[in-house]
PDB file of C-alpha atoms and ligand atoms in Angstrom:
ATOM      1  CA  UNK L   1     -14.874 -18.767 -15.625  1.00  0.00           C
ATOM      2  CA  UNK L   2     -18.401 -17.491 -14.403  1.00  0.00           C
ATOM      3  CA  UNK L   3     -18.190 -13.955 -13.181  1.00  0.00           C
ATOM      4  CA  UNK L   4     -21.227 -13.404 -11.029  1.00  0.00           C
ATOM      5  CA  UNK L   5     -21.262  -9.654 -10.065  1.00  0.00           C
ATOM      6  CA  UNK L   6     -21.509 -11.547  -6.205  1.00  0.00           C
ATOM      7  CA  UNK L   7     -18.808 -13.487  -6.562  1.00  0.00           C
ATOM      8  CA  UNK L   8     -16.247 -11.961  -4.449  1.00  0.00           C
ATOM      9  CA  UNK L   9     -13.214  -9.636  -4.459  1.00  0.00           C
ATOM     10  CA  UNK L  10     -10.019 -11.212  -3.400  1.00  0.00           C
ATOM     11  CA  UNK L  11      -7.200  -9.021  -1.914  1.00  0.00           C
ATOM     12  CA  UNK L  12      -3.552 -10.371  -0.177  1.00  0.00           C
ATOM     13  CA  UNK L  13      -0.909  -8.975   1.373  1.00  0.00           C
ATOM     14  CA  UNK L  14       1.823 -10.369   3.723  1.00  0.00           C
ATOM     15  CA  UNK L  15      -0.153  -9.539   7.043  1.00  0.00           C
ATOM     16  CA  UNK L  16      -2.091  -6.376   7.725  1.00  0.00           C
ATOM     17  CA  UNK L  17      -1.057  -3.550   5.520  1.00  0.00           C
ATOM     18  CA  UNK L  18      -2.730  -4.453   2.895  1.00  0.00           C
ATOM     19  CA  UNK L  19      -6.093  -3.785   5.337  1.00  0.00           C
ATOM     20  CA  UNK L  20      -5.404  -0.383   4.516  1.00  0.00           C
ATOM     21  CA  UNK L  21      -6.143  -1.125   0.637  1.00  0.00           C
ATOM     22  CA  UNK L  22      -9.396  -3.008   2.238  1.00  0.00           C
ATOM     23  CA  UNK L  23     -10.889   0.472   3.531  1.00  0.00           C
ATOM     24  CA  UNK L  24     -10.538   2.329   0.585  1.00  0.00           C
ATOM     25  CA  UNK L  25     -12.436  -1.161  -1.415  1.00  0.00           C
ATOM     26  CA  UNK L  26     -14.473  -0.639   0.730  1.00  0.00           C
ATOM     27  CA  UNK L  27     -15.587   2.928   1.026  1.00  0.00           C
ATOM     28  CA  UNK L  28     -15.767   2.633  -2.967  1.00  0.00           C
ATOM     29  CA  UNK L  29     -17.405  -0.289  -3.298  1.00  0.00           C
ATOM     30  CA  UNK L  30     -19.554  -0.945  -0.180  1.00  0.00           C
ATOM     31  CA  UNK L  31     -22.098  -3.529  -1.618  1.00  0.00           C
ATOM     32  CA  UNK L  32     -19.021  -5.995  -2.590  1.00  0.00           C
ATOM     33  CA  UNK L  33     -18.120  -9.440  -0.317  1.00  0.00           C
ATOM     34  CA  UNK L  34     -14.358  -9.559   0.249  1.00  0.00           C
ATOM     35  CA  UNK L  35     -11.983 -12.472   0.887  1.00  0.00           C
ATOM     36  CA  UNK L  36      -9.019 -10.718   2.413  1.00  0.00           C
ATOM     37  CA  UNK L  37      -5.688 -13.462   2.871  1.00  0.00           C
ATOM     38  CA  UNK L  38      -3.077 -12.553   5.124  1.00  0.00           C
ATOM     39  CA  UNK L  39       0.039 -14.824   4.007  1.00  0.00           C
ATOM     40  CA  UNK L  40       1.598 -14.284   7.474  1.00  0.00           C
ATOM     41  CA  UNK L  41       3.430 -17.594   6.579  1.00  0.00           C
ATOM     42  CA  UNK L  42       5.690 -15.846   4.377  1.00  0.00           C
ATOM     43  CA  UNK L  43       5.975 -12.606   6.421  1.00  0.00           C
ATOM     44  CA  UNK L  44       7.773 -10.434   5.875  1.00  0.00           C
ATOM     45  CA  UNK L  45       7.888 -10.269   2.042  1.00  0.00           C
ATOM     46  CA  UNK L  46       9.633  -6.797   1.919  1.00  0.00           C
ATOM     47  CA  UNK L  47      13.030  -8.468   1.650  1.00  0.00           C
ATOM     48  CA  UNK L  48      12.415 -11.071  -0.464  1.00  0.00           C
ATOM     49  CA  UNK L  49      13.922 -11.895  -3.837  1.00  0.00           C
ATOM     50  CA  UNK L  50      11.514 -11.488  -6.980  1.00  0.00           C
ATOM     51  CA  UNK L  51      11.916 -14.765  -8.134  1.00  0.00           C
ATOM     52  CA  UNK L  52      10.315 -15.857  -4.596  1.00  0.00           C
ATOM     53  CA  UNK L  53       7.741 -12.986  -4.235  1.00  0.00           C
ATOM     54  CA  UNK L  54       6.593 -14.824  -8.089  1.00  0.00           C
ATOM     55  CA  UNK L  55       6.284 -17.981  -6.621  1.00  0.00           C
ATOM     56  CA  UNK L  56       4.167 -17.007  -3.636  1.00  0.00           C
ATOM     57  CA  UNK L  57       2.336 -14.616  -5.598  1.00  0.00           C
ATOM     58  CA  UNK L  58       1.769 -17.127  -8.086  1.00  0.00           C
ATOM     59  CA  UNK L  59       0.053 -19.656  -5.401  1.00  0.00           C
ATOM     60  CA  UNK L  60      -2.558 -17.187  -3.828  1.00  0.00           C
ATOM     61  CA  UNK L  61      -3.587 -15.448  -6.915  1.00  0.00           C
ATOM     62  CA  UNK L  62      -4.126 -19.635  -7.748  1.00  0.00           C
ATOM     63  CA  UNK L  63      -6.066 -20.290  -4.776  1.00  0.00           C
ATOM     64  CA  UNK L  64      -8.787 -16.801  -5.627  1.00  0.00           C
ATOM     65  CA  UNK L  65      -8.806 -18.500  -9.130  1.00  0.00           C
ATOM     66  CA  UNK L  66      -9.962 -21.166  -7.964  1.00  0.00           C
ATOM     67  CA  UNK L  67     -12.387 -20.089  -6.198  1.00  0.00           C
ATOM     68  CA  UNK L  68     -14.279 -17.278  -8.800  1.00  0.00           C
ATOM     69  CA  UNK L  69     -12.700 -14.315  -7.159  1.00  0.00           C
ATOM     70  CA  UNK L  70     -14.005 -12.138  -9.595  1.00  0.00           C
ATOM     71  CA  UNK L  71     -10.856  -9.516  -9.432  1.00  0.00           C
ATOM     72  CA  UNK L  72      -7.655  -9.792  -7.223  1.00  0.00           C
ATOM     73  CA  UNK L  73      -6.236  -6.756  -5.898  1.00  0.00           C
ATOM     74  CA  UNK L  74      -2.714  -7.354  -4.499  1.00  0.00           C
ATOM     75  CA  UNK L  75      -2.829  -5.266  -1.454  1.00  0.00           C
ATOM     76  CA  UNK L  76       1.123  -4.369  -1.430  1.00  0.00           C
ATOM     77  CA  UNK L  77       3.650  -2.957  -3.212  1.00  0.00           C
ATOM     78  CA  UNK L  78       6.248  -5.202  -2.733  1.00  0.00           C
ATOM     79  CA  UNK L  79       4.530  -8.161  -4.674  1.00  0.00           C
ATOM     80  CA  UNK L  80       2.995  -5.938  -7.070  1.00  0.00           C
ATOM     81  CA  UNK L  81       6.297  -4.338  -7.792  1.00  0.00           C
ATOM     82  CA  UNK L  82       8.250  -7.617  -8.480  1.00  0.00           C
ATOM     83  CA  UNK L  83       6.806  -8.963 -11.296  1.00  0.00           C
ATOM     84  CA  UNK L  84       3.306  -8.586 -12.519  1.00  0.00           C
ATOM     85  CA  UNK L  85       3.806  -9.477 -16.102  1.00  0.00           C
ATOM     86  CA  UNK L  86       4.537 -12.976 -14.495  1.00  0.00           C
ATOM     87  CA  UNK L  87       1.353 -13.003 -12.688  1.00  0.00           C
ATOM     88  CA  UNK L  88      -0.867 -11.268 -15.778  1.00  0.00           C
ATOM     89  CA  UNK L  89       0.853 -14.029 -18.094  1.00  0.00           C
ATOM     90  CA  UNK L  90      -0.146 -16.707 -15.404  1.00  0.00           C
ATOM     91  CA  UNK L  91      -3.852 -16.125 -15.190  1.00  0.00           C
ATOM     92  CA  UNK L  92      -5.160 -14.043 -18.188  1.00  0.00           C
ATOM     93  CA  UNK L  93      -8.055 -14.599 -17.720  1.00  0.00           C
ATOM     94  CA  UNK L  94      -8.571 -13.038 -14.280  1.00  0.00           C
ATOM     95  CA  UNK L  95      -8.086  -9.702 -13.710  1.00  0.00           C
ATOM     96  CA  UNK L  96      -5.277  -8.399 -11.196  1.00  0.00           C
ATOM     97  CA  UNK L  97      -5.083  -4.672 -10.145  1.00  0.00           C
ATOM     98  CA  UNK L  98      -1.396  -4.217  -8.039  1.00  0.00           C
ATOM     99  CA  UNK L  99      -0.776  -1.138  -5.710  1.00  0.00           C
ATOM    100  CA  UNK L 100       2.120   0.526  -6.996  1.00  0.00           C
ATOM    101  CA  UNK L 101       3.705   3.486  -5.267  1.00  0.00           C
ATOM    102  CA  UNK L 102       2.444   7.155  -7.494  1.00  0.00           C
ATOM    103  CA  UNK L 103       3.918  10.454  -7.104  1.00  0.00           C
ATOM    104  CA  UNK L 104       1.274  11.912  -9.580  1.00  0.00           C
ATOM    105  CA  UNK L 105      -1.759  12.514  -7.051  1.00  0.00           C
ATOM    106  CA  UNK L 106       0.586  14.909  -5.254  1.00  0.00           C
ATOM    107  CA  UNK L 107       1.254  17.199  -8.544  1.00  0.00           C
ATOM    108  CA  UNK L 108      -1.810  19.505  -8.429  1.00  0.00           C
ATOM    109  CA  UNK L 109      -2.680  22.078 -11.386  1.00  0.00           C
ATOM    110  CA  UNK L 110      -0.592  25.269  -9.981  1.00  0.00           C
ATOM    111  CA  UNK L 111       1.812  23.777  -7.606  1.00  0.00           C
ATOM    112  CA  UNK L 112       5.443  25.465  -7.657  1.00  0.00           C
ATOM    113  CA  UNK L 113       7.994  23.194  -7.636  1.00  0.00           C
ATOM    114  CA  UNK L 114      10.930  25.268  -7.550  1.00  0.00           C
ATOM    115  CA  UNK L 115      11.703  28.581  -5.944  1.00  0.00           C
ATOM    116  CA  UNK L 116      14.758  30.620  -6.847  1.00  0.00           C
ATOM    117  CA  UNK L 117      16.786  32.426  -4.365  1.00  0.00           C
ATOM    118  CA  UNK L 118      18.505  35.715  -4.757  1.00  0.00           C
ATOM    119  CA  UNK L 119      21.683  36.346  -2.343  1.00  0.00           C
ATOM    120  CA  UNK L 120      24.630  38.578  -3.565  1.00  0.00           C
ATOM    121  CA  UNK L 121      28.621  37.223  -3.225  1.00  0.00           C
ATOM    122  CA  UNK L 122      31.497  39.348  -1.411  1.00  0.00           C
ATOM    123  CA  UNK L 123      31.928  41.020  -4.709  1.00  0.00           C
ATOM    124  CA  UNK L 124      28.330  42.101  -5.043  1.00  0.00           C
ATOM    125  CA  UNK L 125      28.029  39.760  -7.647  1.00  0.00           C
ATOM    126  CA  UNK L 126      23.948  38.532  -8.102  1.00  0.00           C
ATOM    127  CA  UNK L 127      23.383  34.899  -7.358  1.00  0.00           C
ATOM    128  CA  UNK L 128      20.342  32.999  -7.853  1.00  0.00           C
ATOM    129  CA  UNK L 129      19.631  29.713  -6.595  1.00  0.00           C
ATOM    130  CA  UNK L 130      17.076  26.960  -7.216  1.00  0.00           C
ATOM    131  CA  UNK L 131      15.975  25.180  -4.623  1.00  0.00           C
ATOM    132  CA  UNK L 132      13.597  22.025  -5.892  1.00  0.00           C
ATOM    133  CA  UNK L 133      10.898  20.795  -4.085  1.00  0.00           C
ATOM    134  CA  UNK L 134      12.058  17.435  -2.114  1.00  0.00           C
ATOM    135  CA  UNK L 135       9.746  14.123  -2.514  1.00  0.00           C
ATOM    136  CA  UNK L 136      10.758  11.632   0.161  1.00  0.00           C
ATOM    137  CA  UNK L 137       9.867   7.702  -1.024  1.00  0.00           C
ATOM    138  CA  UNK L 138       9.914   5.184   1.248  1.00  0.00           C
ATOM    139  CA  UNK L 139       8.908   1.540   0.919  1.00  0.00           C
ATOM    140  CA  UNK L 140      10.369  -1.888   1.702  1.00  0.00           C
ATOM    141  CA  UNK L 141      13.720  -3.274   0.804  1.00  0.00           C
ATOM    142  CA  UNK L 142      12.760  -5.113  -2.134  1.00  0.00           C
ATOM    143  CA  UNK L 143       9.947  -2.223  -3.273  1.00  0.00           C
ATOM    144  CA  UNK L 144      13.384  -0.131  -2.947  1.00  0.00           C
ATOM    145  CA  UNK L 145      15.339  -2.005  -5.501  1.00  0.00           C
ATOM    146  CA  UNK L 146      12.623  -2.752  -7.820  1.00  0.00           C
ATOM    147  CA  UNK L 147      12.535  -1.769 -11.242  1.00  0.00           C
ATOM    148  CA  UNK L 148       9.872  -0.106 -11.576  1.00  0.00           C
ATOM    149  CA  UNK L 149      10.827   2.436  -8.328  1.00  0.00           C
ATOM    150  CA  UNK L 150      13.799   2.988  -9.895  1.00  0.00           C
ATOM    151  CA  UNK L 151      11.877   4.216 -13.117  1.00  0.00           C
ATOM    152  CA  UNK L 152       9.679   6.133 -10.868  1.00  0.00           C
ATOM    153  CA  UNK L 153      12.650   7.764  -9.151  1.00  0.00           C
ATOM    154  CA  UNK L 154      14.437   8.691 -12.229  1.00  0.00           C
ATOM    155  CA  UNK L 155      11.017  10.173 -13.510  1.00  0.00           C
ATOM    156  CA  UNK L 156      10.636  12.373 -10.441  1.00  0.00           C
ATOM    157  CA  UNK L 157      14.535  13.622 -10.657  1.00  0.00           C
ATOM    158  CA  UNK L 158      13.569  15.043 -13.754  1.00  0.00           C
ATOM    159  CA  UNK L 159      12.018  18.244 -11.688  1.00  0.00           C
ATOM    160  CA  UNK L 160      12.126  17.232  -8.040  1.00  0.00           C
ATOM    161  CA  UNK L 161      14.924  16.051  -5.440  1.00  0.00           C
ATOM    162  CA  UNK L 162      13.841  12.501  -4.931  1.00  0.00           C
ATOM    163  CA  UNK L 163      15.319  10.760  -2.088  1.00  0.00           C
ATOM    164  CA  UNK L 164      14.329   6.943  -1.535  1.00  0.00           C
ATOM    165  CA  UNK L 165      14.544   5.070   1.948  1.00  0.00           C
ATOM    166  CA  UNK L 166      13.859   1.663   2.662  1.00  0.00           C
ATOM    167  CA  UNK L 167      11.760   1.459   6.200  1.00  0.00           C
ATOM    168  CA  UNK L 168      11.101  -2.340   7.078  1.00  0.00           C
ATOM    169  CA  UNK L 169      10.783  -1.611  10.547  1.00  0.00           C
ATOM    170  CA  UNK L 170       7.159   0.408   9.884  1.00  0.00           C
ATOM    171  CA  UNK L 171       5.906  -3.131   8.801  1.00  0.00           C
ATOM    172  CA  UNK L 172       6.811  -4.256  11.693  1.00  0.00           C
ATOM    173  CA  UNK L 173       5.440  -2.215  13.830  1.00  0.00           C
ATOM    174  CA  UNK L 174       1.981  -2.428  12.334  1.00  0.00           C
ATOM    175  CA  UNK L 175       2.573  -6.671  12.895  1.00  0.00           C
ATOM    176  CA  UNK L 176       3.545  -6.129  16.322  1.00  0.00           C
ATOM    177  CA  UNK L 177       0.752  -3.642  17.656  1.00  0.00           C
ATOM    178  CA  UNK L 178       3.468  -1.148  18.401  1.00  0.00           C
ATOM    179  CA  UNK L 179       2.723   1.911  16.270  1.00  0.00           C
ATOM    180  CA  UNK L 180       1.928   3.592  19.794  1.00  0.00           C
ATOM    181  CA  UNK L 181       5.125   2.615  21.619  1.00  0.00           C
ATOM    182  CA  UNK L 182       7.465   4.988  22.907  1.00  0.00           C
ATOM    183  CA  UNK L 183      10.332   2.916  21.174  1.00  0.00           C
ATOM    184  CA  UNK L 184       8.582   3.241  17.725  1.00  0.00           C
ATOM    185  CA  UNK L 185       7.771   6.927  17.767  1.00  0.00           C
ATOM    186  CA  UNK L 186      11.489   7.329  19.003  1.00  0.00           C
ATOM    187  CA  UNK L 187      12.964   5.396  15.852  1.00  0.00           C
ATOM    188  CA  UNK L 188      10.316   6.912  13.768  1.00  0.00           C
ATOM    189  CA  UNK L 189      12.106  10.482  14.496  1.00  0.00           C
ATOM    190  CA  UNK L 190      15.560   9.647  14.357  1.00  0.00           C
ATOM    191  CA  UNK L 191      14.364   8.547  10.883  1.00  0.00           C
ATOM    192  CA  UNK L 192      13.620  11.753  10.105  1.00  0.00           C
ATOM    193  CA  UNK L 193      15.784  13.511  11.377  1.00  0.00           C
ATOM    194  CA  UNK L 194      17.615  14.478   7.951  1.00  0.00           C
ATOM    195  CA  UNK L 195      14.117  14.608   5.886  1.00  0.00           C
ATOM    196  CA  UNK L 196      12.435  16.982   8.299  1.00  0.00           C
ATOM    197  CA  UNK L 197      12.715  19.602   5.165  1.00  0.00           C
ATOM    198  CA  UNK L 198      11.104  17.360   2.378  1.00  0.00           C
ATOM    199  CA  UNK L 199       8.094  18.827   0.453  1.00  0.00           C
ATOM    200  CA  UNK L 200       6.088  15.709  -0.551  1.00  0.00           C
ATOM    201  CA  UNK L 201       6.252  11.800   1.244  1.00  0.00           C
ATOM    202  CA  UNK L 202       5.710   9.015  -1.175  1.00  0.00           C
ATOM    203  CA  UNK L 203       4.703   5.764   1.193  1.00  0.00           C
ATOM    204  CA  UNK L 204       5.545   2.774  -0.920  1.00  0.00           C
ATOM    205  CA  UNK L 205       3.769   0.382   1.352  1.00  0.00           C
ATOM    206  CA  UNK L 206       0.447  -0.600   2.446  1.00  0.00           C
ATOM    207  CA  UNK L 207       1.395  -0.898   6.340  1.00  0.00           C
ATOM    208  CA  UNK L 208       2.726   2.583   6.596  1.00  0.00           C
ATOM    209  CA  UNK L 209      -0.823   4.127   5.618  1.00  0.00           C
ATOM    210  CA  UNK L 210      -1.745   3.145   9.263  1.00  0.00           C
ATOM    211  CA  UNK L 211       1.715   5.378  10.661  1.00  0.00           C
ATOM    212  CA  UNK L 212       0.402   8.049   9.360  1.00  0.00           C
ATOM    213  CA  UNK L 213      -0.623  10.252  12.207  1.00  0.00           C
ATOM    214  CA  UNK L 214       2.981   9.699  13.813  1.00  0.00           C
ATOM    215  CA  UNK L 215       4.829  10.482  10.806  1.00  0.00           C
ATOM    216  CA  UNK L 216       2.397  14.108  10.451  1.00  0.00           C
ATOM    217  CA  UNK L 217       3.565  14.530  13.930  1.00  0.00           C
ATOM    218  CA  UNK L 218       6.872  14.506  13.285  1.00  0.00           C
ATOM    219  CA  UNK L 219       6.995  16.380  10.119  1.00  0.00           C
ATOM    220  CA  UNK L 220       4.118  18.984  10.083  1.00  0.00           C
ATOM    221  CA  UNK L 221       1.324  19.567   8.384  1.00  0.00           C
ATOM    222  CA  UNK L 222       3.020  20.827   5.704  1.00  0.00           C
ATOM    223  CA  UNK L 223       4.377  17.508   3.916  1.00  0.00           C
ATOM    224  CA  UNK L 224       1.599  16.056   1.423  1.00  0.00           C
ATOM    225  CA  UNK L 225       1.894  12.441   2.150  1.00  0.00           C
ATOM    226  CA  UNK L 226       0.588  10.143  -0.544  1.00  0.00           C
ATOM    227  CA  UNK L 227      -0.570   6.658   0.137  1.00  0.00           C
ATOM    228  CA  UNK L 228      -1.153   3.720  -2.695  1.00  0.00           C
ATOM    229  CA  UNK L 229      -4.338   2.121  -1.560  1.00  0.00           C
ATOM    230  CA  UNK L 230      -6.753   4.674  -2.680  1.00  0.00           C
ATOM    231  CA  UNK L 231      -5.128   3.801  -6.631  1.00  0.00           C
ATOM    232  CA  UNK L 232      -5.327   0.744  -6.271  1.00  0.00           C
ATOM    233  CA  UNK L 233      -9.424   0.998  -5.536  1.00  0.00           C
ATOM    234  CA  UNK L 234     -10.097   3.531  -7.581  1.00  0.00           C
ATOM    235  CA  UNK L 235      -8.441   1.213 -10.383  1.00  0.00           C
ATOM    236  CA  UNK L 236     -10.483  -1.649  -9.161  1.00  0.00           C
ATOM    237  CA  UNK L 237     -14.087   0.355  -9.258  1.00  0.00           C
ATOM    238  CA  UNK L 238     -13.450   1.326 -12.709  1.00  0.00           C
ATOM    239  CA  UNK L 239     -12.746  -2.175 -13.777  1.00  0.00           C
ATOM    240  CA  UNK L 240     -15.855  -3.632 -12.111  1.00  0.00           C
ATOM    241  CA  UNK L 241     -18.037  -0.843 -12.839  1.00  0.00           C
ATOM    242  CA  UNK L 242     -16.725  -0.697 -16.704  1.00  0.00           C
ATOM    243  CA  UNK L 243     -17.777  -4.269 -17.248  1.00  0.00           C
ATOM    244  CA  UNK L 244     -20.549  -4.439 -15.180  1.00  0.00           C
ATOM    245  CA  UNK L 245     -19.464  -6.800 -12.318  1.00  0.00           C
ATOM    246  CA  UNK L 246     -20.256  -4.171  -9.516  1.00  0.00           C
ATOM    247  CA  UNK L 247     -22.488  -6.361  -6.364  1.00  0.00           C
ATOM    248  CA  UNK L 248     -25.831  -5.211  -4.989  1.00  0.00           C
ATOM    249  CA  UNK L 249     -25.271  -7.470  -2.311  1.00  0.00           C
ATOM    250  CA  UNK L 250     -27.431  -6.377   0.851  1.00  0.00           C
ATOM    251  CA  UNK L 251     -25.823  -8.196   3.778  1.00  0.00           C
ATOM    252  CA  UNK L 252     -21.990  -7.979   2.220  1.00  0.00           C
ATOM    253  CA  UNK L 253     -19.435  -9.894   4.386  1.00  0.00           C
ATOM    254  CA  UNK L 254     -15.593  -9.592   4.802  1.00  0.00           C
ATOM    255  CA  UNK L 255     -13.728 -12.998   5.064  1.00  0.00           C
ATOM    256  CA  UNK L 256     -10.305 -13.095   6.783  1.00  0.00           C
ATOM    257  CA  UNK L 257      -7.542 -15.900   6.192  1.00  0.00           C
ATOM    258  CA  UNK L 258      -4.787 -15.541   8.350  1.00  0.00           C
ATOM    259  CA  UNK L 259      -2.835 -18.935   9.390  1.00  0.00           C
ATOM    260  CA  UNK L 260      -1.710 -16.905  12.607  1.00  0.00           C
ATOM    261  CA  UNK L 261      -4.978 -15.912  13.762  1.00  0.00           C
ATOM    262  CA  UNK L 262      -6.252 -15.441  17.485  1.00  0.00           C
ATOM    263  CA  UNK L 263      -8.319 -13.508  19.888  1.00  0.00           C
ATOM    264  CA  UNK L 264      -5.812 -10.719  19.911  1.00  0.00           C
ATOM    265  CA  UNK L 265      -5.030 -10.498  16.642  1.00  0.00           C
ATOM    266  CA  UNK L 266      -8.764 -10.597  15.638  1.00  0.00           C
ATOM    267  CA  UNK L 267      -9.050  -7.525  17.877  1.00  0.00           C
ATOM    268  CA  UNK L 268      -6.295  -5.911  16.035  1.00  0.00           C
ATOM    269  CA  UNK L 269      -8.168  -6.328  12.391  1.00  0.00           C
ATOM    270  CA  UNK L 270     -11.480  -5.214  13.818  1.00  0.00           C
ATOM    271  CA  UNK L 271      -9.711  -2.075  15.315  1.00  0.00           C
ATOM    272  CA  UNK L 272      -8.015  -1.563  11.560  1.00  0.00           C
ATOM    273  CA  UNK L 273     -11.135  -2.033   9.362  1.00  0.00           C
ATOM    274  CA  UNK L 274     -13.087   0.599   8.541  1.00  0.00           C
ATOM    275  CA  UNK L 275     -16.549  -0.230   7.821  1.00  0.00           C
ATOM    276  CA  UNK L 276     -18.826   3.043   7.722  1.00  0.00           C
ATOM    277  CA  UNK L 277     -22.241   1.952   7.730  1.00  0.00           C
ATOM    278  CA  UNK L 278     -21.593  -1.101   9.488  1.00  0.00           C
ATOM    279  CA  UNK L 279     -22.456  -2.686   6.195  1.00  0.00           C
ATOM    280  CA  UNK L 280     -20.071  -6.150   6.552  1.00  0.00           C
ATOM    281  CA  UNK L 281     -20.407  -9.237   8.593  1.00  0.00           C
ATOM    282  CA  UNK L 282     -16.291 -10.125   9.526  1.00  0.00           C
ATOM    283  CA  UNK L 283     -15.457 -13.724   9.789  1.00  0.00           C
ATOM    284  CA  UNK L 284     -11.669 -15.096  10.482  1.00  0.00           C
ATOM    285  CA  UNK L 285     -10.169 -18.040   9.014  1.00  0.00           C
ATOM    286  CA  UNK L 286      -6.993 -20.397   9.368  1.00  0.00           C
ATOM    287  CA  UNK L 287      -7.188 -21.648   5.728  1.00  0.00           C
ATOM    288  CA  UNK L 288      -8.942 -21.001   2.774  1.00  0.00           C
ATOM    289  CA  UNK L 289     -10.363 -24.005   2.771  1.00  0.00           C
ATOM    290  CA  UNK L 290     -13.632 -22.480   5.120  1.00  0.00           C
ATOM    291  CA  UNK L 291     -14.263 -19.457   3.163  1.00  0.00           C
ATOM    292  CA  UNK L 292     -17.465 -18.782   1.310  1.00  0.00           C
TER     293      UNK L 292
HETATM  294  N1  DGL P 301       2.643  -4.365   2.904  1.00  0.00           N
HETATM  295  C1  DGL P 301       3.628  -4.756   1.981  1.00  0.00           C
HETATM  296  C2  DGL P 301       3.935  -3.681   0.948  1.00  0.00           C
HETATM  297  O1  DGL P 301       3.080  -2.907   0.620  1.00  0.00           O
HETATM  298  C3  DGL P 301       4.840  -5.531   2.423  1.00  0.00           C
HETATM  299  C4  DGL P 301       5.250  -5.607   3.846  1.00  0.00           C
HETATM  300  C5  DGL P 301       6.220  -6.764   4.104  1.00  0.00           C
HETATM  301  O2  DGL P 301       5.757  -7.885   4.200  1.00  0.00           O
HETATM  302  O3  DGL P 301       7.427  -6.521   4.172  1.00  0.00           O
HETATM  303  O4  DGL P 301       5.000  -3.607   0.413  1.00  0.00           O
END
């Protein structure tokens, strides 16, 4: 395969979550060209089997092969937490960063993470009580049952109380334009409503990075909420920039694929990308077949 540092980055997701992922590409790397595919054929994927998540997985990452992406950066947790052995096996000769759901950015040097108590019993007896800090994951159905959540879970329950909640209806939202809707903001509480004491809040999905100012609402400003997108970037920089396959290109674009594409949903993407210089030319895109 010819890698030419121009050649450009390919990122997927079911629909538009994974445009969060885009934003943080692109305020690392603002000199690349993007080819960003929507698969909203096979949306939603969040509660889909692995074995079919592999096989769709499998076909995209194909089509970015095929045409020299030179990295592939799988904009959603749910694919990159079914299998990514499978897809590493598949192609090893391109390389494929996944956005996994990370606790770790939340840990800062000093942070407490438990506080004891001291209350006396009817007898004057001394009693001390730990309270640990409460982390709050929440992701898709399948991200839910994966594997590797429920090593991350079992890592965290080591020194935190780690609660895990699947919340497919966030993706939904984000699909349907609704993240402002009385209805959504209203489910979004009663949600909640028996985590409004948690500590940190894991989101173990690309789409729910753009519910984040409703979910601070609701909870405070003292929750750290972690996103995976800015990982997954990060991740991809260092590969590019480690084996010098970072662009220089001057007039950058961003290509959209998305079979379901029309005026209103274009209107939706441009609202959702984040392009801080003005740097990239968007273009939209039934198929692949028309991309640069
Ligand atoms: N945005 C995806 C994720 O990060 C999946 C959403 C879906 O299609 O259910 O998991």
């Amino acid at each position: 395969m010819n890698y030419n540092t121009d050649n450009f980055i390919g990122v997927f997701d079911s629909g538009l979550g994974g445009i969060s992922v885009l934003n943080n590409l692109i305020k690392l790397m603002p000199y690349e060209n993007y080819v960003y595919y929507a698969d909203s054929n096979h949306f939603p994927y969040g509660k889909k089997s692995k074995k079919e998540l592999v096989k769709i997985g499998k076909n995209i990452i194909d089509r970015f092969n095929r045409r020299n992406a030179k990295i592939v950066v799988i904009a959603c947790n749910t694919m990159s937490t079914s299998d990514m052995p499978a897809f590493n096996k598949k192609f090893p000769k391109l390389k494929i960063i996944g956005t996994y759901p990370n606790f770790a950015p939340m840990l800062t040097p000093g942070l407490v993470l438990t506080n004891e108590t001291i209350t006396y019993d009817r007898d004057n007896r001394i009693k001390i009580t730990r309270n640990r800090k409460k982390l709050l994951i929440i992701a898709t159905t399948s991200t839910c049952k994966s594997e590797y959540l429920g090593d991350l879970t079992s890592n965290a329950d080591g020194f935190m109380s780690v609660y895990v909640e699947p919340a497919d209806f966030i993706v939904h939202a984000v699909e349907n334009d609704e993240l402002e809707s009385y209805e959504f903001k209203t489910r979004l509480k009663e949600f909640f409503k028996e985590y409004m004491d948690i500590d940190f809040l894991l989101l173990g999905c690309t789409h729910f990075s753009f519910a984040i100012n409703s979910m601070r609402e609701i909870l405070g400003d003292k929750v750290k909420i972690q996103s995976s997108g800015d990982i997954a970037a990060r991740d991809c920089h260092n590969y590019l920039s480690n084996n010098n396959l970072l662009a220089k290109s001057l007039s950058p674009y961003i290509d959209i694929v998305d079979a379901k594409i029309d005026e209103e949903k274009m209107k939706v993407y441009k609202r959702l990308i984040r392009i801080p210089n003005g740097t990239h030319e968007i273009s939209f895109f039934k198929t692949f077949k028309k991309v640069r």
